Coordinates of C-alpha atoms and ligand atoms in Angstrom, one line a residue:
Chain A
M1 CA 78.0 96.1 45.4
P2 CA 78.3 95.5 49.2
H3 CA 77.4 98.4 51.5
L4 CA 80.0 100.5 53.1
T5 CA 81.3 99.7 56.6
D6 CA 84.1 101.4 58.4
Q7 CA 84.9 103.5 55.3
L8 CA 81.9 105.5 56.4
S9 CA 83.4 106.5 59.7
A10 CA 86.7 107.2 58.0
Y11 CA 84.9 109.3 55.4
L12 CA 83.1 111.2 58.1
D13 CA 86.4 111.9 59.8
G14 CA 88.1 112.9 56.6
T15 CA 90.9 110.3 57.0
L16 CA 90.5 108.6 53.5
T17 CA 92.8 109.2 50.6
P18 CA 91.2 111.3 47.8
E19 CA 90.7 108.1 45.7
E20 CA 89.0 106.2 48.6
A21 CA 86.8 109.2 49.4
A22 CA 85.7 109.5 45.8
A23 CA 84.7 105.8 45.8
V24 CA 82.7 106.3 49.0
A25 CA 81.0 109.4 47.5
S26 CA 80.0 107.5 44.4
H27 CA 78.5 104.7 46.4
L28 CA 76.6 107.2 48.6
A29 CA 75.2 108.8 45.6
E30 CA 73.4 105.6 44.7
C31 CA 72.7 104.1 48.1
A32 CA 70.1 105.5 50.4
E33 CA 70.9 103.0 53.1
C34 CA 74.5 104.0 53.4
R35 CA 73.5 107.7 53.3
G36 CA 71.2 107.0 56.3
T37 CA 74.0 105.2 58.1
L38 CA 76.3 108.2 57.5
D39 CA 73.7 110.6 58.9
D40 CA 73.4 108.3 62.0
L41 CA 77.2 108.3 62.5
Q42 CA 77.3 112.0 62.2
A43 CA 74.5 112.3 64.8
V44 CA 76.4 109.9 67.1
R45 CA 79.5 112.0 66.8
N46 CA 77.6 115.2 67.5
L47 CA 76.0 113.5 70.6
L48 CA 79.4 112.6 71.8
R49 CA 80.5 116.2 71.4
T50 CA 77.8 117.2 73.9
V51 CA 79.7 115.3 76.7
P52 CA 81.1 118.0 78.9
D53 CA 84.8 118.1 79.8
R54 CA 85.7 116.5 83.1
A55 CA 88.1 118.6 85.1
P56 CA 90.4 116.9 87.7
H57 CA 90.2 117.9 91.3
P58 CA 92.7 120.8 91.8
S59 CA 94.5 118.8 94.5
L60 CA 95.0 115.7 92.3
L61 CA 98.1 116.8 90.5
P62 CA 100.0 117.9 93.6
R63 CA 99.0 114.7 95.4
T64 CA 100.1 112.6 92.4
L65 CA 103.4 114.4 92.1
A66 CA 104.0 113.9 95.9
R67 CA 103.3 110.2 95.4
V68 CA 105.7 110.0 92.4
G69 CA 108.5 111.5 94.5
A70 CA 107.8 109.2 97.5
A71 CA 107.6 106.1 95.2
A72 CA 110.9 107.1 93.6
H73 CA 112.6 107.2 97.0
R74 CA 111.0 103.9 98.2
K75 CA 112.2 102.2 95.1
V76 CA 115.9 103.0 95.1
A77 CA 117.2 101.1 98.0
P78 CA 115.5 97.7 97.2
R79 CA 116.6 97.9 93.6
W80 CA 120.2 98.5 94.6
M81 CA 120.0 95.6 97.1
I82 CA 118.4 93.3 94.5
A83 CA 121.2 94.2 92.0
A84 CA 123.8 93.4 94.7
A85 CA 122.2 90.1 95.6
G86 CA 121.9 89.2 91.9
A87 CA 125.6 90.0 91.5
A88 CA 126.4 87.8 94.5
V89 CA 124.5 84.8 93.1
G90 CA 126.3 85.3 89.8
L91 CA 129.6 85.5 91.5
A92 CA 128.9 82.3 93.5
L93 CA 128.0 80.5 90.3
L94 CA 131.1 81.9 88.6
L95 CA 133.3 80.7 91.5
Q96 CA 131.9 77.3 91.3
V97 CA 132.5 77.0 87.6
R98 CA 135.7 78.9 87.2
L99 CA 137.7 78.5 90.4
L100 CA 136.7 75.3 92.0
P101 CA 138.3 72.0 91.3
A102 CA 135.5 69.5 90.7
P103 CA 134.5 67.5 92.6
H104 CA 135.2 69.3 95.8
T105 CA 134.0 66.8 98.4
D106 CA 137.5 66.3 99.9
R107 CA 138.5 68.4 102.9
A108 CA 141.4 70.3 101.3
A109 CA 139.3 71.5 98.4
G110 CA 136.6 72.6 100.8
I111 CA 139.0 74.6 102.9
W112 CA 140.5 76.2 99.8
Y113 CA 137.0 77.1 98.7
F114 CA 136.4 78.9 102.0
Q115 CA 139.7 80.7 101.8
Q116 CA 138.6 82.0 98.4
H117 CA 135.3 82.9 100.0
A118 CA 136.9 84.8 102.8
V119 CA 138.9 86.9 100.3
F120 CA 135.8 87.8 98.4
A121 CA 133.8 88.4 101.5
A122 CA 136.3 90.9 102.7
A123 CA 136.4 92.7 99.3
H124 CA 132.6 92.5 98.7
P125 CA 130.6 92.4 101.9
M126 CA 127.3 92.4 99.9
T127 CA 128.2 89.2 98.2
D128 CA 129.0 87.4 101.4
V129 CA 125.5 86.5 102.5
A130 CA 124.6 84.9 99.2
L131 CA 127.9 83.1 98.8
A132 CA 127.8 81.8 102.3
S133 CA 124.3 80.5 101.9
Y134 CA 125.3 78.9 98.7
L135 CA 128.3 77.2 100.2
S136 CA 126.4 75.9 103.2
S137 CA 124.1 74.2 100.8
V138 CA 126.8 72.4 98.7
L139 CA 129.6 71.5 101.2
P140 CA 129.7 68.5 103.5
Y141 CA 128.9 69.1 107.1
E142 CA 132.4 68.1 108.4
V143 CA 134.0 70.7 106.1
L144 CA 131.7 73.4 107.3
R145 CA 132.5 72.4 110.9
E146 CA 136.2 72.4 110.3
W147 CA 136.0 75.8 108.6
S148 CA 133.9 77.2 111.4
A149 CA 136.7 76.4 113.9
T150 CA 139.4 77.9 111.8
P151 CA 140.9 81.0 113.6
Q152 CA 141.6 83.0 110.5
N153 CA 137.9 82.8 109.5
P154 CA 136.4 86.3 109.5
Chain B
M1 CA 124.7 120.7 87.7
T2 CA 127.5 122.6 89.3
S3 CA 130.9 121.1 90.0
A4 CA 130.5 121.9 93.7
H5 CA 127.4 119.7 93.7
V6 CA 129.3 116.9 92.2
T7 CA 132.1 117.2 94.7
L8 CA 129.6 117.2 97.6
N9 CA 128.0 114.0 96.3
S10 CA 131.2 112.3 95.2
T11 CA 131.6 110.4 98.5
L12 CA 128.3 108.6 97.8
P13 CA 128.3 105.2 96.1
V14 CA 128.0 105.4 92.3
D15 CA 124.3 104.2 92.3
E16 CA 123.4 106.7 94.9
L17 CA 125.1 109.5 93.1
A18 CA 123.3 108.7 89.8
R19 CA 120.0 108.7 91.6
T20 CA 120.5 112.0 93.4
T21 CA 121.8 114.0 90.5
D22 CA 119.5 112.5 87.8
G23 CA 116.6 111.9 90.0
T24 CA 116.1 115.4 91.1
S25 CA 116.2 117.1 87.7
A26 CA 114.3 114.3 86.0
R27 CA 111.5 114.6 88.5
D28 CA 111.3 118.3 87.8
R29 CA 111.1 117.7 84.0
F30 CA 108.6 115.0 84.5
A31 CA 106.4 117.2 86.7
E32 CA 106.5 120.0 84.2
L33 CA 105.4 117.7 81.3
L34 CA 102.8 115.9 83.4
A35 CA 101.3 119.3 84.4
A36 CA 101.2 120.5 80.8
H37 CA 99.1 117.5 79.7
W38 CA 97.3 116.9 83.0
D39 CA 93.7 118.0 82.1
R40 CA 93.5 116.0 78.9
A41 CA 95.1 113.0 80.5
Y42 CA 92.5 113.2 83.2
R43 CA 89.7 113.3 80.6
F44 CA 91.1 110.1 79.0
A45 CA 91.3 108.4 82.4
Y46 CA 87.8 109.5 83.2
H47 CA 86.3 108.1 80.0
L48 CA 88.3 104.9 80.3
T49 CA 87.1 104.2 83.8
G50 CA 83.8 106.0 83.7
N51 CA 83.9 107.4 87.2
A52 CA 86.0 109.9 89.3
A53 CA 87.3 107.5 91.9
D54 CA 88.7 105.0 89.4
S55 CA 90.1 107.7 87.2
D56 CA 92.0 109.3 90.1
D57 CA 93.5 105.9 90.9
L58 CA 94.3 105.2 87.3
I59 CA 96.1 108.5 86.5
Q60 CA 98.1 108.3 89.8
Q61 CA 99.2 104.8 89.0
A62 CA 100.0 105.8 85.5
A63 CA 102.1 108.7 86.7
E64 CA 104.1 106.5 89.0
E65 CA 104.7 104.0 86.2
A66 CA 105.6 106.7 83.8
F67 CA 108.1 108.3 86.2
R68 CA 109.8 104.9 86.7
A69 CA 110.0 104.6 82.9
F70 CA 110.9 108.3 82.3
H71 CA 114.5 107.5 81.4
R72 CA 113.1 105.8 78.3
F73 CA 111.1 108.8 77.3
Q74 CA 112.8 110.6 74.4
P75 CA 112.8 114.4 74.7
G76 CA 111.3 116.0 71.7
T77 CA 108.7 113.3 71.2
R78 CA 105.1 113.7 72.3
F79 CA 104.8 113.3 76.0
D80 CA 101.0 113.1 75.9
R81 CA 101.0 110.1 73.6
W82 CA 103.6 108.4 75.6
F83 CA 101.8 109.0 78.9
F84 CA 98.4 108.0 77.4
R85 CA 99.9 104.8 76.2
I86 CA 101.2 104.0 79.7
M87 CA 97.9 104.9 81.2
H88 CA 96.0 102.7 78.8
N89 CA 98.3 99.8 79.5
S90 CA 97.6 100.3 83.2
F91 CA 93.9 100.4 82.5
V92 CA 94.1 97.1 80.6
D93 CA 96.0 95.5 83.4
R94 CA 93.4 96.6 85.9
I95 CA 90.6 95.1 83.8
R96 CA 92.5 91.8 83.6
R97 CA 93.0 91.8 87.3
D98 CA 89.6 92.9 88.3
R99 CA 87.3 90.2 86.9
R100 CA 84.5 91.6 89.0
R101 CA 84.3 94.6 86.7
K102 CA 80.9 94.2 85.0
I103 CA 80.5 94.7 81.3
F104 CA 76.9 95.2 80.4
S105 CA 75.2 93.4 77.6
L106 CA 73.6 95.3 74.8
D107 CA 70.1 94.5 76.2
E108 CA 70.9 95.8 79.6
V109 CA 72.3 98.9 78.2
T110 CA 69.3 99.6 76.1
G111 CA 67.2 99.4 79.2
V112 CA 69.5 101.6 81.1
V113 CA 69.7 104.2 78.4
T114 CA 66.1 104.4 77.3
S115 CA 64.6 104.3 80.7
D116 CA 66.2 107.6 81.5
A117 CA 63.8 109.6 79.3
A118 CA 61.1 108.3 77.1
D119 CA 60.9 111.6 75.2
P120 CA 64.4 112.9 74.3
S121 CA 63.1 116.3 73.2
A122 CA 61.7 116.8 76.7
I123 CA 65.0 116.5 78.5
A124 CA 66.6 119.7 79.7
E125 CA 69.6 121.3 78.0
G126 CA 72.8 119.9 79.6
A127 CA 71.2 116.8 80.9
L128 CA 72.0 114.9 77.7
D129 CA 75.4 113.7 78.9
G130 CA 73.6 111.3 81.4
P131 CA 72.5 108.8 78.8
V132 CA 75.5 109.4 76.6
L133 CA 77.9 108.7 79.4
R134 CA 76.0 105.6 80.5
A135 CA 76.2 104.3 76.9
L136 CA 79.9 105.1 76.8
R137 CA 80.5 103.2 80.0
A138 CA 78.6 100.3 78.6
L139 CA 81.0 99.9 75.7
P140 CA 83.7 97.2 76.1
P141 CA 87.1 98.7 77.1
D142 CA 88.7 98.6 73.6
P143 CA 86.1 100.4 71.6
R144 CA 85.5 102.8 74.6
A145 CA 89.2 103.7 74.5
V146 CA 89.0 104.5 70.7
I147 CA 85.9 106.6 71.2
A148 CA 87.5 108.5 74.0
L149 CA 90.6 109.3 72.0
V150 CA 89.1 110.1 68.6
D151 CA 85.6 111.4 69.4
L152 CA 86.0 112.9 72.9
L153 CA 89.7 114.1 72.8
G154 CA 89.8 114.7 69.0
L155 CA 93.0 112.8 68.3
P156 CA 93.9 111.6 64.8
Y157 CA 93.6 107.9 64.0
D158 CA 97.4 107.4 64.0
D159 CA 97.8 108.9 67.4
A160 CA 95.1 106.6 68.7
A161 CA 96.8 103.7 67.1
E162 CA 100.1 104.5 68.7
I163 CA 98.5 104.9 72.1
L164 CA 96.5 101.7 71.9
H165 CA 99.4 99.9 70.3
C166 CA 97.4 98.6 67.4
P167 CA 97.3 99.2 63.6
V168 CA 95.4 102.3 62.3
G169 CA 93.0 99.9 60.5
T170 CA 92.1 98.4 63.9
V171 CA 91.4 101.9 65.2
R172 CA 89.1 102.6 62.2
S173 CA 87.1 99.4 62.5
R174 CA 86.8 99.6 66.3
L175 CA 85.7 103.2 66.1
H176 CA 83.1 102.4 63.5
R177 CA 81.6 99.4 65.4
A178 CA 81.6 101.5 68.6
R179 CA 79.7 104.3 66.9
L180 CA 77.2 101.8 65.5
A181 CA 76.6 100.3 68.9
L182 CA 76.1 103.8 70.4
R183 CA 73.7 104.5 67.6
E184 CA 71.5 101.5 68.6
W185 CA 71.7 102.3 72.3
L186 CA 71.0 106.0 71.8
R187 CA 68.5 105.6 69.0
P188 CA 65.9 108.2 70.3
Y189 CA 68.7 110.8 70.9
V190 CA 70.2 110.1 67.5
D191 CA 66.9 110.6 65.8
A192 CA 66.3 113.7 67.7
M193 CA 69.7 115.0 66.8
K194 CA 69.0 114.3 63.1
R195 CA 65.7 116.2 63.3
G196 CA 67.5 119.1 64.9
D197 CA 65.6 118.7 68.1
L198 CA 68.7 118.5 70.2
Ligands
ZN201 ZN1 75.3 101.1 50.6

């Protein structure tokens, strides 16, 4: 019969089922080596219990709570801005897929696109930056120039 | 939350309102729970890192992470286990980041531990934690975490398994191997303990 392994630690800690514990006990009754290991494990556990408690410095909790509060305030604005930027990118993609006639290389389509953009920009200022940067990357230069000179452009 | 408070804040954007009303009271609840479990959490941090400076950093980082995740904490469940788990995750991340962290080999540890006092029965009362702490620090992080939770903090196996995010059987085998390693490293003290000399 093989020697006991981690059942010994579990036996010491009292975490075995009654059946498992009985099996370990019957092995121990016949095996001096496993009895010796069990004694060693108990001594190790007792040694570990001599380790004194470590107390935190009294100022650590108030310092930590102050940091938690500060971190919470630092976090909010960027998270809100990131969400808005994400929504803008999503909107830009949606516009391209759902609203644009494709392909949109001709001037009329480009101007129509910018009119749509102007409407959205007025309603949702946060989306404007992302949408404008997206548009400037996909539209031909002459369309951008034409649009830039248009008086009703915001 | 009074209705007057809501009215005062109602001009804020929705996100801002949610932060102000929820943020304030959630922070108070968080502070209360953290304070209630602070000393034990600190002991776990101390035994994970092995020194005061790193344990201060670890518990502070864990507190910040826990507060950010506090909306996912379910009231009525055990805050200590939840927080310990976050702290252990932070600790594991730190170790992965910090490749310079040295993990001693068994031979080095044996030298460190036994050079402290050739005759364990001669060491003064209360000085024993020196070699024991050095042996603990020499354990690899996973077995050290199990020893800290079960043998130093007295948690049951299934609590340790939940905190360490592993099966109970893994806790049991890690704990056993860690105790066997400590037995070898602390052999003179183990024998003295068995003789009743300590
Ligand atoms: Zn045996």
